[in-house]
Amino acid sequence: MLWDLFCTFAKVGVMTFGGGYAMLPILQREVVDKKGWATEEELMDYFAIGQCTPGIIAVNTATFVGQKLKGIAGGIAATLGVVFPSLVIIVLLAGVIEAFSHLGWVQHAFGGIRICVCVLILNAVVKLFRKAVIDKLTLAIFVVIALGSYFTPVSPVLFVLAAGIIGIVLKNAGGKKA
């Protein structure tokens, strides 16, 4: 199982360009759809916690999934798996990237990759939105948090905490799950 965790998260790590958010759709496919190691709701919770804790969201999520399945050893195996491909690629590219970064075709390739990463992130956002925004209350929370995060310099951690508190208050007040 530890080897399976390592290999699965290494696959996620090697197939992803653009950082943690770009990994979200791949994590969903591998962890929820293919392996059944977490439900969509659990994975959304891991994303939320991973966002407001120090570190990279994909690494934090891998750690949570691995720990859930096999304790501390599982968390370590999943974490090593997700970062291993990046470490290898960075070591290989570090020596040559400076020599080629000035070339037009390299700059255009990076521009295309950035666009692809935006699409992957948007895809993850749309999937998460469909699962999280389930009624008028959750839509209101979404709108307030989205506007607040866009127009104010408030830390995302405070928005996550506020949304969590609002969800608890609404649930305890007899409202729907937020």
Coordinates of N, CA and C in Angstrom, one line a residue:
M1 N 0.8 -1.2 0.0 CA 0.0 0.0 0.0 C 0.9 1.3 0.0
L2 N 2.0 1.2 0.8 CA 2.9 2.4 0.8 C 3.5 2.7 -0.6
W3 N 3.8 1.6 -1.3 CA 4.4 1.7 -2.6 C 3.3 2.3 -3.6
D4 N 2.1 1.8 -3.4 CA 1.0 2.3 -4.2 C 0.7 3.8 -4.0
L5 N 0.8 4.2 -2.8 CA 0.6 5.6 -2.4 C 1.7 6.4 -3.1
F6 N 3.0 6.0 -2.9 CA 4.1 6.7 -3.5 C 4.0 6.8 -5.1
C7 N 3.7 5.6 -5.7 CA 3.6 5.6 -7.2 C 2.4 6.5 -7.7
T8 N 1.3 6.4 -7.0 CA 0.1 7.2 -7.4 C 0.4 8.6 -7.3
F9 N 1.0 9.1 -6.2 CA 1.2 10.5 -6.1 C 2.4 10.9 -6.9
A10 N 3.4 10.0 -7.2 CA 4.4 10.4 -8.2 C 3.9 10.6 -9.6
K11 N 2.9 9.8 -9.9 CA 2.2 9.9 -11.2 C 1.5 11.3 -11.2
V12 N 0.8 11.7 -10.2 CA 0.2 13.0 -10.1 C 1.3 14.1 -10.2
G13 N 2.4 13.9 -9.5 CA 3.5 14.9 -9.5 C 4.1 15.1 -10.9
V14 N 4.3 14.0 -11.6 CA 5.0 14.0 -12.9 C 4.1 14.6 -14.0
M15 N 2.8 14.4 -13.9 CA 1.8 14.8 -14.9 C 1.4 16.3 -14.7
T16 N 1.9 16.9 -13.7 CA 1.3 18.3 -13.4 C 2.4 19.3 -13.7
F17 N 1.9 20.3 -14.4 CA 2.7 21.5 -14.6 C 1.9 22.7 -14.1
G18 N 2.5 23.6 -13.4 CA 1.8 24.8 -12.9 C 1.5 24.9 -11.5
G19 N 2.0 23.9 -10.7 CA 1.8 24.0 -9.2 C 0.6 23.3 -8.7
G20 N 0.3 23.6 -7.4 CA -0.6 22.8 -6.7 C -2.0 22.9 -7.2
Y21 N -2.5 24.1 -7.6 CA -3.9 24.2 -8.2 C -4.1 23.4 -9.4
A22 N -3.0 23.3 -10.3 CA -3.1 22.6 -11.5 C -3.2 21.1 -11.2
M23 N -2.8 20.6 -10.0 CA -2.9 19.2 -9.7 C -4.3 18.8 -9.2
L24 N -5.1 19.7 -8.9 CA -6.4 19.4 -8.3 C -7.3 18.4 -9.2
P25 N -7.4 18.7 -10.5 CA -8.2 17.7 -11.3 C -7.6 16.4 -11.4
I26 N -6.2 16.3 -11.4 CA -5.5 15.1 -11.5 C -5.7 14.3 -10.2
L27 N -5.5 15.0 -9.1 CA -5.8 14.4 -7.8 C -7.2 13.8 -7.7
Q28 N -8.1 14.6 -8.1 CA -9.5 14.1 -8.1 C -9.7 12.8 -8.9
R29 N -9.1 12.8 -10.1 CA -9.2 11.6 -10.9 C -8.5 10.4 -10.3
E30 N -7.3 10.6 -9.7 CA -6.6 9.5 -9.2 C -7.1 9.0 -7.8
V31 N -7.3 10.0 -6.9 CA -7.6 9.6 -5.5 C -9.1 9.2 -5.4
V32 N -10.0 9.9 -6.0 CA -11.4 9.7 -5.9 C -11.9 8.7 -6.9
D33 N -11.7 9.0 -8.2 CA -12.3 8.2 -9.3 C -11.6 6.8 -9.4
K34 N -10.3 6.8 -9.5 CA -9.6 5.6 -9.8 C -9.4 4.7 -8.5
K35 N -8.9 5.3 -7.5 CA -8.4 4.5 -6.3 C -9.5 4.4 -5.2
G36 N -10.4 5.4 -5.2 CA -11.5 5.4 -4.2 C -10.9 5.6 -2.7
W37 N -9.8 6.3 -2.7 CA -9.2 6.5 -1.4 C -9.8 7.6 -0.6
A38 N -10.6 8.4 -1.2 CA -11.4 9.5 -0.5 C -12.6 9.8 -1.4
T39 N -13.6 10.4 -0.7 CA -14.8 10.9 -1.4 C -14.5 12.2 -2.0
E40 N -15.4 12.7 -2.8 CA -15.2 14.1 -3.4 C -15.3 15.1 -2.2
E41 N -16.1 14.9 -1.3 CA -16.3 15.8 -0.1 C -15.0 15.8 0.7
E42 N -14.5 14.6 1.0 CA -13.2 14.5 1.8 C -12.1 15.3 1.0
L43 N -12.0 15.1 -0.3 CA -10.9 15.7 -1.0 C -11.1 17.2 -1.0
M44 N -12.3 17.7 -1.1 CA -12.6 19.1 -1.0 C -12.2 19.7 0.4
D45 N -12.4 18.9 1.4 CA -12.0 19.3 2.8 C -10.5 19.3 2.8
Y46 N -9.8 18.3 2.2 CA -8.3 18.3 2.2 C -7.8 19.5 1.4
F47 N -8.4 19.9 0.3 CA -8.0 21.1 -0.4 C -8.1 22.3 0.4
A48 N -9.3 22.4 1.1 CA -9.5 23.6 2.0 C -8.5 23.7 3.1
I49 N -8.3 22.6 3.8 CA -7.3 22.6 4.9 C -5.9 22.8 4.3
G50 N -5.6 22.2 3.2 CA -4.3 22.3 2.5 C -4.0 23.8 2.1
Q51 N -5.1 24.5 1.8 CA -4.9 25.9 1.4 C -4.6 26.8 2.5
C52 N -5.1 26.5 3.7 CA -4.9 27.4 4.8 C -3.8 26.9 5.8
T53 N -3.1 25.9 5.4 CA -2.0 25.4 6.2 C -0.7 25.8 5.4
P54 N 0.4 25.9 6.1 CA 1.7 26.2 5.4 C 2.0 25.1 4.5
G55 N 2.6 25.5 3.3 CA 3.0 24.6 2.4 C 2.2 24.6 1.1
I56 N 2.6 23.7 0.2 CA 1.9 23.6 -1.1 C 0.7 22.7 -1.0
I57 N -0.4 23.2 -1.6 CA -1.7 22.5 -1.4 C -1.7 21.1 -1.9
A58 N -1.0 20.8 -3.0 CA -0.9 19.4 -3.5 C -0.2 18.5 -2.5
V59 N 0.9 19.0 -2.0 CA 1.7 18.3 -1.0 C 0.9 18.0 0.3
N60 N 0.2 19.1 0.7 CA -0.6 18.9 1.9 C -1.7 17.9 1.7
T61 N -2.3 18.0 0.6 CA -3.4 17.1 0.2 C -2.9 15.6 0.2
A62 N -1.7 15.4 -0.5 CA -1.1 14.1 -0.5 C -0.9 13.6 0.9
T63 N -0.4 14.4 1.7 CA -0.1 14.0 3.1 C -1.3 13.6 3.8
F64 N -2.4 14.4 3.7 CA -3.7 14.0 4.3 C -4.2 12.7 3.8
V65 N -4.2 12.5 2.5 CA -4.7 11.2 2.0 C -3.9 10.0 2.5
G66 N -2.5 10.2 2.4 CA -1.7 9.1 2.8 C -1.8 8.8 4.3
Q67 N -1.9 9.9 5.1 CA -2.1 9.7 6.6 C -3.4 9.0 6.9
K68 N -4.5 9.3 6.1 CA -5.8 8.7 6.3 C -5.7 7.2 6.1
L69 N -5.0 6.8 5.0 CA -4.9 5.4 4.6 C -4.0 4.6 5.4
K70 N -2.8 5.1 5.7 CA -1.8 4.3 6.4 C -1.0 5.0 7.5
G71 N -1.6 6.0 8.1 CA -1.0 6.7 9.2 C 0.2 7.5 8.8
I72 N 1.1 7.7 9.7 CA 2.3 8.6 9.4 C 3.1 8.0 8.2
A73 N 3.3 6.7 8.2 CA 4.1 6.1 7.0 C 3.4 6.4 5.7
G74 N 2.1 6.4 5.7 CA 1.3 6.7 4.5 C 1.5 8.1 4.1
G75 N 1.4 9.0 5.1 CA 1.6 10.4 4.8 C 2.9 10.7 4.2
I76 N 4.0 10.1 4.8 CA 5.3 10.3 4.2 C 5.5 9.7 2.8
A77 N 4.9 8.5 2.6 CA 5.0 7.9 1.3 C 4.3 8.8 0.2
A78 N 3.1 9.2 0.5 CA 2.4 10.1 -0.5 C 3.1 11.4 -0.7
T79 N 3.6 12.0 0.4 CA 4.3 13.3 0.2 C 5.6 13.1 -0.6
L80 N 6.3 12.1 -0.3 CA 7.5 11.8 -1.1 C 7.2 11.6 -2.6
G81 N 6.1 10.8 -2.8 CA 5.7 10.5 -4.2 C 5.3 11.8 -4.9
V82 N 4.6 12.7 -4.3 CA 4.2 13.9 -5.1 C 5.3 14.9 -5.3
V83 N 6.3 14.9 -4.5 CA 7.4 15.8 -4.7 C 8.6 15.2 -5.5
F84 N 8.7 13.9 -5.5 CA 9.8 13.3 -6.2 C 10.0 13.7 -7.6
P85 N 9.0 13.6 -8.5 CA 9.1 14.0 -9.9 C 9.6 15.5 -10.0
S86 N 9.0 16.3 -9.2 CA 9.4 17.8 -9.3 C 10.9 17.9 -9.0
L87 N 11.4 17.3 -7.9 CA 12.8 17.4 -7.6 C 13.7 16.9 -8.7
V88 N 13.3 15.8 -9.3 CA 14.1 15.2 -10.4 C 14.1 16.2 -11.6
I89 N 13.0 16.7 -11.9 CA 12.9 17.6 -13.1 C 13.6 18.9 -12.8
I90 N 13.5 19.4 -11.6 CA 14.2 20.7 -11.3 C 15.7 20.5 -11.3
V91 N 16.2 19.4 -10.8 CA 17.6 19.2 -10.9 C 18.1 19.1 -12.3
L92 N 17.3 18.4 -13.2 CA 17.7 18.3 -14.6 C 17.6 19.6 -15.3
L93 N 16.6 20.4 -15.0 CA 16.4 21.6 -15.8 C 17.3 22.8 -15.2
A94 N 17.6 22.7 -14.0 CA 18.3 23.9 -13.4 C 19.6 24.2 -14.1
G95 N 20.3 23.2 -14.6 CA 21.6 23.5 -15.2 C 21.4 24.0 -16.6
V96 N 20.3 23.8 -17.3 CA 20.2 24.1 -18.7 C 19.1 25.2 -19.0
I97 N 18.3 25.5 -18.0 CA 17.2 26.5 -18.3 C 17.7 27.9 -18.6
E98 N 18.8 28.3 -17.9 CA 19.3 29.7 -18.2 C 19.9 29.8 -19.6
A99 N 20.5 28.7 -20.1 CA 21.1 28.7 -21.4 C 20.0 28.8 -22.5
F100 N 18.8 28.4 -22.3 CA 17.8 28.4 -23.3 C 16.6 29.4 -23.1
S101 N 16.5 30.0 -21.9 CA 15.4 30.8 -21.6 C 15.2 32.0 -22.5
H102 N 16.3 32.5 -23.1 CA 16.2 33.7 -24.0 C 15.7 33.3 -25.4
L103 N 15.6 32.1 -25.7 CA 15.1 31.7 -27.1 C 13.6 31.9 -27.2
G104 N 13.2 32.4 -28.4 CA 11.8 32.7 -28.6 C 10.9 31.5 -28.4
W105 N 11.3 30.4 -29.0 CA 10.4 29.2 -28.9 C 10.3 28.7 -27.5
V106 N 11.3 28.9 -26.6 CA 11.2 28.5 -25.2 C 10.2 29.4 -24.5
Q107 N 10.3 30.7 -24.8 CA 9.4 31.7 -24.2 C 8.0 31.4 -24.6
H108 N 7.8 31.1 -25.9 CA 6.4 30.8 -26.4 C 5.9 29.5 -25.8
A109 N 6.8 28.5 -25.6 CA 6.3 27.3 -24.9 C 5.9 27.5 -23.5
F110 N 6.6 28.4 -22.8 CA 6.2 28.7 -21.4 C 4.9 29.5 -21.4
G111 N 4.7 30.3 -22.4 CA 3.4 31.1 -22.5 C 2.3 30.1 -22.7
G112 N 2.4 29.1 -23.6 CA 1.4 28.1 -23.8 C 1.1 27.3 -22.6
I113 N 2.2 26.9 -21.9 CA 2.0 26.1 -20.7 C 1.2 26.9 -19.6
R114 N 1.5 28.2 -19.5 CA 0.8 29.1 -18.6 C -0.7 29.1 -18.9
I115 N -1.1 29.2 -20.2 CA -2.5 29.1 -20.6 C -3.1 27.8 -20.2
C116 N -2.4 26.7 -20.5 CA -2.9 25.4 -20.1 C -3.1 25.3 -18.6
V117 N -2.2 25.8 -17.8 CA -2.4 25.8 -16.4 C -3.6 26.5 -15.9
C118 N -3.9 27.7 -16.6 CA -5.1 28.4 -16.2 C -6.3 27.6 -16.5
V119 N -6.3 26.9 -17.6 CA -7.5 26.0 -17.9 C -7.6 24.9 -16.9
L120 N -6.6 24.3 -16.5 CA -6.6 23.2 -15.5 C -7.2 23.8 -14.2
I121 N -6.7 24.9 -13.8 CA -7.2 25.5 -12.5 C -8.7 25.9 -12.6
L122 N -9.1 26.5 -13.8 CA -10.5 26.8 -14.0 C -11.3 25.5 -13.9
N123 N -10.9 24.4 -14.5 CA -11.6 23.2 -14.5 C -11.8 22.7 -13.0
A124 N -10.7 22.8 -12.2 CA -10.8 22.4 -10.8 C -11.8 23.3 -10.1
V125 N -11.8 24.6 -10.3 CA -12.7 25.6 -9.7 C -14.1 25.2 -10.0
V126 N -14.4 25.0 -11.3 CA -15.8 24.7 -11.7 C -16.3 23.4 -11.0
K127 N -15.4 22.4 -10.9 CA -15.8 21.1 -10.2 C -16.1 21.4 -8.7
L128 N -15.2 22.1 -8.1 CA -15.3 22.4 -6.7 C -16.6 23.3 -6.5
F129 N -16.8 24.2 -7.3 CA -18.0 25.1 -7.2 C -19.3 24.3 -7.3
R130 N -19.4 23.4 -8.2 CA -20.6 22.6 -8.3 C -20.9 21.7 -7.1
K131 N -19.8 21.3 -6.5 CA -20.0 20.5 -5.3 C -20.2 21.3 -4.0
A132 N -19.7 22.5 -3.9 CA -19.7 23.3 -2.7 C -20.9 24.2 -2.7
V133 N -21.2 24.8 -3.8 CA -22.3 25.8 -3.8 C -23.6 25.1 -4.1
I134 N -24.4 24.7 -3.1 CA -25.5 23.8 -3.2 C -26.8 24.5 -3.0
D135 N -26.8 25.8 -2.4 CA -28.1 26.5 -2.2 C -27.8 28.0 -2.1
K136 N -28.8 28.8 -1.7 CA -28.6 30.2 -1.7 C -27.6 30.7 -0.6
L137 N -27.6 30.0 0.5 CA -26.7 30.3 1.6 C -25.2 30.1 1.2
T138 N -25.0 29.0 0.6 CA -23.6 28.7 0.1 C -23.2 29.6 -1.0
L139 N -24.2 30.0 -1.9 CA -23.9 30.9 -2.9 C -23.5 32.3 -2.3
A140 N -24.3 32.7 -1.3 CA -24.0 34.0 -0.7 C -22.6 34.0 0.0
I141 N -22.3 32.9 0.6 CA -20.9 32.8 1.2 C -19.9 32.9 0.1
F142 N -20.1 32.2 -1.0 CA -19.2 32.2 -2.1 C -19.0 33.7 -2.6
V143 N -20.1 34.4 -2.8 CA -20.0 35.7 -3.4 C -19.3 36.7 -2.5
V144 N -19.6 36.6 -1.2 CA -19.0 37.5 -0.2 C -17.5 37.2 -0.1
I145 N -17.1 35.9 0.0 CA -15.7 35.6 0.1 C -14.9 35.9 -1.2
A146 N -15.6 35.7 -2.4 CA -14.9 36.0 -3.7 C -14.7 37.5 -3.8
L147 N -15.7 38.3 -3.5 CA -15.5 39.7 -3.6 C -14.5 40.3 -2.5
G148 N -14.6 39.7 -1.3 CA -13.7 40.2 -0.3 C -12.3 39.8 -0.6
S149 N -12.0 38.6 -1.2 CA -10.7 38.2 -1.5 C -10.1 39.0 -2.7
Y150 N -11.0 39.4 -3.6 CA -10.5 40.2 -4.7 C -10.3 41.6 -4.4
F151 N -11.1 42.2 -3.6 CA -11.1 43.7 -3.4 C -10.4 44.1 -2.1
T152 N -10.0 43.2 -1.2 CA -9.3 43.5 0.0 C -8.0 42.8 0.2
P153 N -7.1 43.3 1.0 CA -5.8 42.6 1.2 C -5.9 41.6 2.3
V154 N -7.1 41.2 2.7 CA -7.2 40.2 3.9 C -6.6 38.9 3.5
S155 N -6.0 38.2 4.4 CA -5.3 36.9 4.2 C -6.4 35.9 3.9
P156 N -6.1 35.0 2.9 CA -7.0 33.9 2.6 C -7.3 33.0 3.8
V157 N -6.4 32.9 4.7 CA -6.6 32.1 5.9 C -7.8 32.6 6.7
L158 N -7.9 34.0 6.8 CA -9.0 34.5 7.5 C -10.3 34.3 6.8
F159 N -10.3 34.3 5.4 CA -11.5 33.9 4.7 C -11.9 32.5 4.9
V160 N -11.0 31.6 4.9 CA -11.3 30.2 5.2 C -11.8 30.0 6.6
L161 N -11.2 30.6 7.6 CA -11.7 30.5 8.9 C -13.1 31.1 9.0
A162 N -13.3 32.3 8.4 CA -14.7 32.9 8.5 C -15.7 32.0 7.8
A163 N -15.4 31.4 6.7 CA -16.3 30.6 6.0 C -16.6 29.3 6.8
G164 N -15.6 28.8 7.5 CA -15.8 27.6 8.4 C -16.7 28.0 9.5
I165 N -16.5 29.1 10.1 CA -17.3 29.6 11.3 C -18.8 29.8 10.8
I166 N -18.9 30.4 9.7 CA -20.3 30.7 9.1 C -21.0 29.3 8.9
G167 N -20.2 28.4 8.3 CA -20.8 27.0 8.1 C -21.3 26.4 9.4
I168 N -20.5 26.5 10.4 CA -20.8 25.9 11.7 C -22.0 26.6 12.3
V169 N -22.1 27.9 12.3 CA -23.2 28.7 12.8 C -24.5 28.3 12.0
L170 N -24.4 28.3 10.7 CA -25.6 27.9 9.9 C -26.1 26.5 10.2
K171 N -25.2 25.6 10.3 CA -25.5 24.2 10.6 C -26.2 24.1 12.0
N172 N -25.6 24.8 13.0 CA -26.1 24.7 14.4 C -27.4 25.5 14.5
A173 N -27.7 26.4 13.6 CA -28.9 27.2 13.6 C -30.0 26.5 12.9
G174 N -29.8 25.3 12.4 CA -30.8 24.5 11.7 C -30.8 24.8 10.2
G175 N -29.8 25.5 9.7 CA -29.7 25.8 8.3 C -29.1 24.5 7.6
K176 N -29.0 24.6 6.3 CA -28.4 23.5 5.5 C -26.9 23.6 5.7
K177 N -26.3 22.5 5.4 CA -24.8 22.4 5.5 C -24.2 23.4 4.6
A178 N -23.3 24.2 5.1 CA -22.7 25.2 4.3 C -21.2 24.9 4.0

